[in-house]
Short mmCIF file of C-alpha atoms and ligand atoms in Angstrom, two decimals:
data_model
loop_
_atom_site.label_atom_id
_atom_site.label_comp_id
_atom_site.label_asym_id
_atom_site.label_seq_id
_atom_site.Cartn_x
_atom_site.Cartn_y
_atom_site.Cartn_z
CA MET A 57 1.80 0.70 18.14
CA PRO A 58 -1.58 2.36 17.83
CA GLU A 59 -2.11 6.02 18.58
CA ASP A 60 -3.75 5.47 21.97
CA SER A 61 -0.46 4.13 23.37
CA ILE A 62 1.66 7.04 22.07
CA GLU A 63 1.78 8.90 25.42
CA GLN A 64 3.72 6.02 26.94
CA ILE A 65 6.40 6.01 24.25
CA ASN A 66 9.91 7.14 25.07
CA PHE A 67 11.03 8.28 21.63
CA GLU A 68 14.71 8.42 22.60
CA THR A 69 14.65 4.72 23.48
CA ILE A 70 12.62 3.91 20.39
CA ASP A 71 15.14 5.70 18.15
CA LYS A 72 17.95 3.62 19.67
CA THR A 73 16.24 0.24 19.39
CA ALA A 74 14.47 0.85 16.05
CA ILE A 75 15.69 -1.59 13.42
CA SER A 76 15.86 1.21 10.83
CA GLN A 77 15.86 5.00 10.54
CA PRO A 78 13.75 7.22 8.24
CA LEU A 79 15.01 7.18 4.65
CA VAL A 80 13.81 10.75 4.13
CA LYS A 81 13.98 13.47 6.77
CA HIS A 82 13.35 16.76 4.92
CA MET A 83 9.67 15.96 4.40
CA TYR A 84 7.15 13.39 5.61
CA THR A 85 6.62 10.35 3.43
CA ALA A 86 4.47 7.23 3.75
CA ASP A 87 3.08 4.16 1.95
CA PRO A 88 6.33 3.34 0.11
CA SER A 89 5.95 1.28 -3.07
CA ALA A 90 9.44 0.22 -4.13
CA HIS A 91 10.63 -1.22 -7.44
CA VAL A 92 13.90 -1.86 -9.20
CA PHE A 93 13.79 -0.36 -12.70
CA ASN A 94 16.94 -0.62 -14.87
CA GLY A 95 19.07 -1.68 -11.89
CA LYS A 96 18.12 1.29 -9.69
CA ILE A 97 15.70 1.47 -6.73
CA TYR A 98 12.71 3.79 -7.10
CA ILE A 99 10.32 4.50 -4.22
CA TYR A 100 6.83 5.85 -4.85
CA PRO A 101 5.44 7.10 -1.50
CA SER A 102 2.65 9.35 -0.34
CA HIS A 103 3.81 12.86 0.59
CA ASP A 104 2.38 13.55 4.04
CA ILE A 105 1.53 17.11 5.01
CA ASP A 106 -0.35 18.75 7.84
CA ALA A 107 -3.37 19.98 5.92
CA GLY A 108 -4.93 21.30 9.13
CA ILE A 109 -7.91 18.93 8.82
CA PRO A 110 -9.21 17.51 12.13
CA PHE A 111 -8.81 13.74 12.77
CA ASN A 112 -11.76 11.51 11.96
CA ASP A 113 -12.47 7.84 11.16
CA ASN A 114 -12.60 8.64 7.43
CA GLY A 115 -8.95 9.67 7.47
CA ASP A 116 -9.74 13.16 6.22
CA HIS A 117 -6.62 14.38 8.07
CA PHE A 118 -4.58 12.56 5.42
CA GLY A 119 -4.91 15.60 3.15
CA MET A 120 -2.02 14.91 0.77
CA GLU A 121 -1.73 16.91 -2.47
CA ASP A 122 1.21 15.63 -4.49
CA TYR A 123 3.86 12.97 -5.07
CA HIS A 124 7.65 12.95 -5.11
CA VAL A 125 9.61 9.94 -6.35
CA PHE A 126 12.79 8.90 -4.50
CA SER A 127 15.68 6.92 -5.97
CA MET A 128 18.66 4.99 -4.65
CA GLU A 129 21.63 3.54 -6.55
CA ASN A 130 21.65 0.61 -4.11
CA ILE A 131 20.13 -0.27 -0.75
CA GLU A 132 22.90 1.47 1.25
CA SER A 133 23.16 4.60 -0.85
CA GLU A 134 21.88 8.13 -0.45
CA VAL A 135 18.16 8.65 -1.09
CA VAL A 136 17.53 11.24 -3.80
CA ASP A 137 14.35 13.33 -3.89
CA ASN A 138 13.56 13.82 -7.57
CA GLY A 139 11.15 16.69 -6.97
CA LEU A 140 7.50 17.12 -7.77
CA ALA A 141 6.20 14.20 -9.87
CA LEU A 142 2.46 14.96 -9.90
CA HIS A 143 0.18 17.47 -8.16
CA VAL A 144 -3.56 17.08 -7.61
CA LYS A 145 -4.19 20.42 -9.32
CA ASP A 146 -2.97 18.79 -12.56
CA VAL A 147 -5.43 15.89 -12.31
CA LYS A 148 -8.73 16.92 -13.92
CA TRP A 149 -10.94 14.32 -12.25
CA ALA A 150 -9.48 14.58 -8.72
CA GLU A 151 -10.00 17.09 -5.96
CA LYS A 152 -8.00 15.95 -2.92
CA GLN A 153 -6.39 13.20 -0.84
CA MET A 154 -3.63 11.80 -3.01
CA TRP A 155 -3.13 8.61 -1.00
CA ALA A 156 -0.83 5.61 -1.46
CA PRO A 157 0.47 5.28 -5.05
CA ASP A 158 2.41 2.65 -6.99
CA ALA A 159 4.18 2.51 -10.34
CA ALA A 160 5.04 0.13 -13.16
CA CYS A 161 7.36 0.16 -16.15
CA LYS A 162 6.31 -1.24 -19.51
CA ASN A 163 8.12 -0.81 -22.85
CA GLY A 164 10.14 2.16 -21.58
CA LYS A 165 7.15 4.08 -20.23
CA TYR A 166 6.34 4.58 -16.56
CA TYR A 167 2.83 4.43 -15.14
CA LEU A 168 1.95 5.98 -11.79
CA TYR A 169 -1.27 4.63 -10.25
CA PHE A 170 -2.82 6.76 -7.52
CA PRO A 171 -6.08 7.10 -5.60
CA ALA A 172 -7.74 10.44 -4.99
CA LYS A 173 -11.14 11.78 -4.07
CA ARG A 174 -13.37 13.26 -6.74
CA ALA A 175 -15.27 16.48 -5.93
CA ASP A 176 -18.20 14.34 -4.71
CA GLY A 177 -15.98 12.68 -2.07
CA ILE A 178 -15.73 9.28 -3.80
CA PHE A 179 -12.30 7.67 -4.21
CA GLN A 180 -11.20 6.44 -7.62
CA ILE A 181 -7.86 5.35 -9.02
CA GLY A 182 -6.08 7.21 -11.78
CA VAL A 183 -3.00 6.67 -13.91
CA ALA A 184 -0.37 9.20 -14.97
CA ILE A 185 2.35 8.52 -17.54
CA SER A 186 5.97 9.56 -18.01
CA ASP A 187 9.05 8.63 -20.04
CA SER A 188 11.06 8.75 -16.82
CA PRO A 189 10.65 6.66 -13.62
CA THR A 190 10.84 9.90 -11.61
CA GLY A 191 8.28 11.83 -13.63
CA PRO A 192 6.95 14.41 -14.07
CA PHE A 193 3.86 12.32 -14.83
CA ILE A 194 0.95 13.46 -16.99
CA ALA A 195 -2.39 12.26 -15.64
CA GLU A 196 -5.09 10.83 -17.87
CA SER A 197 -8.10 13.16 -17.88
CA GLU A 198 -10.46 10.53 -16.40
CA ALA A 199 -9.98 8.01 -13.60
CA ILE A 200 -9.67 4.34 -14.61
CA LYS A 201 -13.17 3.25 -15.63
CA GLY A 202 -14.72 0.96 -13.00
CA SER A 203 -12.02 1.74 -10.39
CA TYR A 204 -12.88 2.50 -6.79
CA SER A 205 -11.46 2.64 -3.26
CA ILE A 206 -7.74 3.17 -2.55
CA ASP A 207 -4.20 1.76 -2.38
CA PRO A 208 -3.43 0.58 -5.92
CA ALA A 209 -0.52 -1.88 -6.19
CA VAL A 210 0.58 -3.01 -9.62
CA PHE A 211 2.15 -6.41 -10.17
CA GLU A 212 3.93 -7.69 -13.27
CA ASP A 213 3.59 -11.44 -13.59
CA ASN A 214 6.30 -13.52 -15.25
CA ASP A 215 4.14 -13.89 -18.39
CA GLY A 216 4.23 -10.10 -18.94
CA LYS A 217 0.68 -9.46 -17.70
CA TYR A 218 0.09 -6.61 -15.25
CA TYR A 219 -2.51 -6.73 -12.49
CA LEU A 220 -3.82 -3.92 -10.31
CA TYR A 221 -4.66 -4.81 -6.71
CA PHE A 222 -6.58 -2.25 -4.68
CA GLY A 223 -8.97 -1.64 -1.81
CA GLY A 224 -9.24 -0.42 1.73
CA ILE A 225 -12.13 -0.40 4.19
CA TRP A 226 -13.36 2.46 6.43
CA GLY A 227 -11.89 5.72 4.97
CA GLY A 228 -10.94 3.73 1.88
CA GLN A 229 -14.68 3.17 1.13
CA LEU A 230 -14.41 -0.50 0.06
CA GLN A 231 -17.31 -1.41 2.39
CA LYS A 232 -19.59 0.67 0.17
CA TYR A 233 -19.14 -1.77 -2.76
CA ARG A 234 -20.49 -5.22 -3.57
CA ASN A 235 -19.74 -6.79 -6.97
CA ASN A 236 -18.15 -3.50 -8.11
CA GLN A 237 -21.36 -1.54 -7.43
CA PHE A 238 -21.50 1.39 -4.99
CA SER A 239 -24.34 1.83 -2.55
CA GLU A 240 -24.41 4.27 0.35
CA ASP A 241 -26.39 1.56 2.24
CA ASN A 242 -23.59 -1.02 2.09
CA GLU A 243 -21.50 -1.42 5.23
CA GLU A 244 -18.83 -3.81 6.53
CA PRO A 245 -20.24 -7.33 6.91
CA HIS A 246 -21.24 -8.56 10.37
CA ARG A 247 -18.30 -10.06 12.30
CA SER A 248 -19.65 -13.59 11.76
CA GLU A 249 -19.75 -13.11 7.95
CA PRO A 250 -16.88 -13.39 5.46
CA ALA A 251 -14.61 -10.34 5.50
CA LEU A 252 -14.53 -8.11 2.45
CA GLY A 253 -11.69 -9.14 0.19
CA PRO A 254 -9.22 -6.93 -1.66
CA ILE A 255 -9.86 -6.41 -5.37
CA VAL A 256 -7.77 -7.32 -8.42
CA ALA A 257 -8.10 -6.61 -12.13
CA LEU A 258 -5.93 -7.41 -15.14
CA LEU A 259 -4.70 -4.21 -16.79
CA SER A 260 -5.22 -3.52 -20.49
CA ASP A 261 -2.21 -3.68 -22.84
CA ASP A 262 -1.91 0.12 -22.80
CA MET A 263 -1.90 0.05 -18.95
CA LYS A 264 -4.63 2.72 -18.82
CA GLN A 265 -7.77 0.66 -18.13
CA PHE A 266 -8.96 -2.59 -16.64
CA ALA A 267 -9.07 -5.44 -19.17
CA GLU A 268 -11.75 -7.23 -17.13
CA ALA A 269 -14.28 -6.60 -14.39
CA PRO A 270 -12.46 -6.34 -11.04
CA ARG A 271 -12.68 -9.52 -8.93
CA GLU A 272 -12.78 -9.90 -5.16
CA ILE A 273 -9.92 -11.96 -3.70
CA LYS A 274 -10.54 -14.61 -1.07
CA ILE A 275 -8.17 -14.99 1.88
CA LEU A 276 -8.63 -18.36 3.59
CA ASP A 277 -7.55 -19.79 6.90
CA LYS A 278 -5.56 -23.05 7.06
CA ASN A 279 -8.85 -25.06 7.00
CA GLY A 280 -9.85 -23.46 3.71
CA ASP A 281 -12.53 -21.22 5.25
CA VAL A 282 -12.75 -17.57 4.26
CA LEU A 283 -11.48 -15.21 6.99
CA LEU A 284 -14.36 -13.62 8.84
CA ALA A 285 -15.00 -9.89 9.21
CA GLY A 286 -14.66 -10.29 13.00
CA ASN A 287 -11.15 -11.71 12.65
CA ASN A 288 -9.58 -8.28 12.62
CA GLU A 289 -6.10 -9.55 13.51
CA GLN A 290 -5.95 -11.37 10.16
CA ARG A 291 -8.51 -10.02 7.72
CA PHE A 292 -7.66 -7.57 4.93
CA PHE A 293 -8.07 -3.88 5.78
CA GLU A 294 -5.95 -1.94 3.22
CA GLY A 295 -2.52 -1.67 1.60
CA PRO A 296 -2.41 -4.72 -0.74
CA TRP A 297 0.90 -5.87 -2.25
CA MET A 298 1.82 -8.83 -4.45
CA HIS A 299 5.19 -10.48 -5.01
CA THR A 300 6.33 -13.93 -6.04
CA TYR A 301 8.90 -16.09 -4.29
CA ASN A 302 9.95 -19.57 -5.41
CA GLY A 303 7.01 -19.78 -7.83
CA LYS A 304 4.36 -18.90 -5.20
CA TYR A 305 2.22 -15.76 -5.08
CA TYR A 306 2.52 -13.82 -1.83
CA PHE A 307 -0.36 -11.44 -1.14
CA SER A 308 0.45 -9.09 1.76
CA TYR A 309 -1.62 -6.36 3.38
CA SER A 310 -2.38 -4.29 6.46
CA THR A 311 -4.93 -5.37 9.07
CA GLY A 312 -5.68 -1.69 9.80
CA ASP A 313 -7.24 -1.42 13.25
CA THR A 314 -4.96 -4.18 14.62
CA HIS A 315 -1.91 -2.64 12.87
CA PHE A 316 -0.20 -5.75 11.46
CA ILE A 317 1.29 -6.38 8.03
CA CYS A 318 0.26 -9.96 7.22
CA TYR A 319 0.58 -12.28 4.25
CA ALA A 320 -1.18 -15.14 2.52
CA ILE A 321 0.13 -17.49 -0.17
CA GLY A 322 -1.53 -18.72 -3.38
CA ASP A 323 -0.83 -20.31 -6.74
CA ASN A 324 -1.90 -17.56 -9.12
CA PRO A 325 -2.50 -13.78 -9.13
CA TYR A 326 -6.23 -14.13 -8.37
CA GLY A 327 -5.91 -16.40 -5.36
CA PRO A 328 -7.40 -17.76 -3.25
CA PHE A 329 -4.61 -17.08 -0.80
CA THR A 330 -4.08 -18.94 2.46
CA TYR A 331 -3.23 -16.86 5.50
CA GLN A 332 0.29 -17.54 6.81
CA GLY A 333 1.17 -14.98 9.47
CA ARG A 334 2.64 -11.58 10.21
CA ILE A 335 5.47 -9.84 8.42
CA LEU A 336 5.58 -6.70 10.57
CA ASN A 337 4.37 -6.01 14.09
CA PRO A 338 2.72 -2.63 14.83
CA VAL A 339 4.68 0.53 14.16
CA ILE A 340 4.31 3.95 15.81
CA GLY A 341 1.25 5.62 14.30
CA TRP A 342 -2.12 4.17 13.42
CA THR A 343 -1.43 3.11 9.85
CA SER A 344 0.94 0.45 8.59
CA HIS A 345 1.65 0.17 4.87
CA HIS A 346 4.40 -1.66 3.02
CA SER A 347 5.89 -3.01 -0.16
CA ILE A 348 8.28 -5.90 -0.75
CA CYS A 349 11.09 -5.67 -3.28
CA GLU A 350 14.03 -7.85 -4.29
CA VAL A 351 17.29 -5.93 -4.62
CA GLU A 352 20.46 -7.75 -5.73
CA GLY A 353 19.23 -11.13 -4.47
CA LYS A 354 18.02 -9.92 -1.06
CA TRP A 355 14.46 -9.13 -0.07
CA TYR A 356 13.43 -5.87 1.55
CA LEU A 357 10.37 -4.57 3.33
CA PHE A 358 9.69 -0.89 2.70
CA TYR A 359 7.36 0.45 5.39
CA HIS A 360 6.65 3.59 7.38
CA ASP A 361 6.17 4.80 10.93
CA SER A 362 5.49 8.07 12.74
CA SER A 363 8.64 8.12 14.89
CA LEU A 364 10.17 11.22 13.21
CA SER A 365 7.03 13.27 13.96
CA LYS A 366 6.92 11.78 17.49
CA GLY A 367 3.75 9.88 16.86
CA VAL A 368 1.64 12.14 14.62
CA THR A 369 -0.30 9.55 12.67
CA HIS A 370 -0.58 11.50 9.41
CA LEU A 371 3.10 12.64 9.44
CA ARG A 372 4.99 9.47 8.63
CA SER A 373 8.45 8.49 7.38
CA ILE A 374 9.45 5.70 5.03
CA LYS A 375 11.93 3.06 6.19
CA VAL A 376 13.46 -0.14 4.87
CA THR A 377 14.62 -3.38 6.45
CA GLU A 378 15.58 -6.82 5.14
CA ILE A 379 13.11 -9.69 5.29
CA THR A 380 14.12 -13.33 5.50
CA TYR A 381 12.34 -16.51 4.42
CA ASN A 382 12.45 -19.91 6.04
CA GLU A 383 13.01 -23.06 3.98
CA ASP A 384 9.26 -23.73 3.89
CA GLY A 385 8.66 -20.30 2.31
CA THR A 386 7.30 -18.61 5.42
CA ILE A 387 8.53 -15.12 6.29
CA ASN A 388 10.10 -14.27 9.66
CA THR A 389 8.09 -11.67 11.58
CA ILE A 390 9.83 -8.33 12.08
CA ASP A 391 9.65 -6.39 15.31
CA PRO A 392 10.21 -2.76 14.22
CA TYR A 393 11.75 -1.62 17.51
CA GLY A 394 13.65 -4.75 18.48
CA LYS A 395 12.57 -7.22 21.14
O1 FUB B 163 -1.73 7.36 3.33
C1 FUB B 163 -3.13 7.35 3.44
C2 FUB B 163 -3.61 5.99 3.78
O2 FUB B 163 -3.05 5.57 5.02
C3 FUB B 163 -3.20 4.90 2.83
O3 FUB B 163 -3.91 4.90 1.64
C4 FUB B 163 -3.42 3.71 3.69
O4 FUB B 163 -2.88 2.53 3.21
C5 FUB B 163 -2.77 4.18 4.97
O5 FUB B 163 -1.39 4.00 4.97
#
């Protein structure tokens, strides 16, 4: 439900028909990346604030400064705010805009991956490390070498390798890159050209760097053709996520300006992935951002909307709902406010 239709929303009705309620109400939270570590659910969201920055197409009004990690004993239980996990003032290379993070656990250590803008206004991705899933995290003094754009999502494959997916166009700056090189002259491709793909890189054994040059992922239609930039109901915009189900790799993402969470299926972490359909229809607020997590044999979609703030796009709240698969492996589309 994009911002331009907010005036017509009756929030009382929406609250009644919504399929889920905010998990956190004492602060605004968004972009939830959920994982089960040691049998407990941990959610790594953005911490939305009103930074008093006017709205623009670059998303400068998303002026977030820090992260809190939330935990749950099980999917029904109370959501615990574990306090400040990392603040931008403690990240040497970053100046502002701590956008959507994610986390991984390896050999008893926890790695928080986060995007932020450097002083020159360019996004990079950093990593911060802790002995606890809830932090506090200590940031590395430099961003990950060769990283760019936003929305890191870390995926552990069943062979023990970890991959970092990232990227987002428009305010996320992905359109400024080709073959990992920045140029101010680069823009989104013409609508008749292939859309820009999300990016993936294998992580090094110490989880602090890329072990290879980042690669662009291809998302194909059912005929095997790459999705075009003009296909903005299906093409990748931001918010990548990877999970596996029945031996297949499910790459899911937001379509941004058309506000869907969609998915595509492939046979390995690099793709190509074939577009399948929508997981989540538009929510209240411009952005849509999700993660998918298996908890005790059921699958859940963690997502956000702006219903608690009555439609303020940069003041969002994280939510969770179950997702279901059909026998052929497709996912049933969720309507966030009921039919
Ligand atoms: O939270 C800031 C940005 O909004 C995220 O990085 C995008 O995915 C969108 O949710």
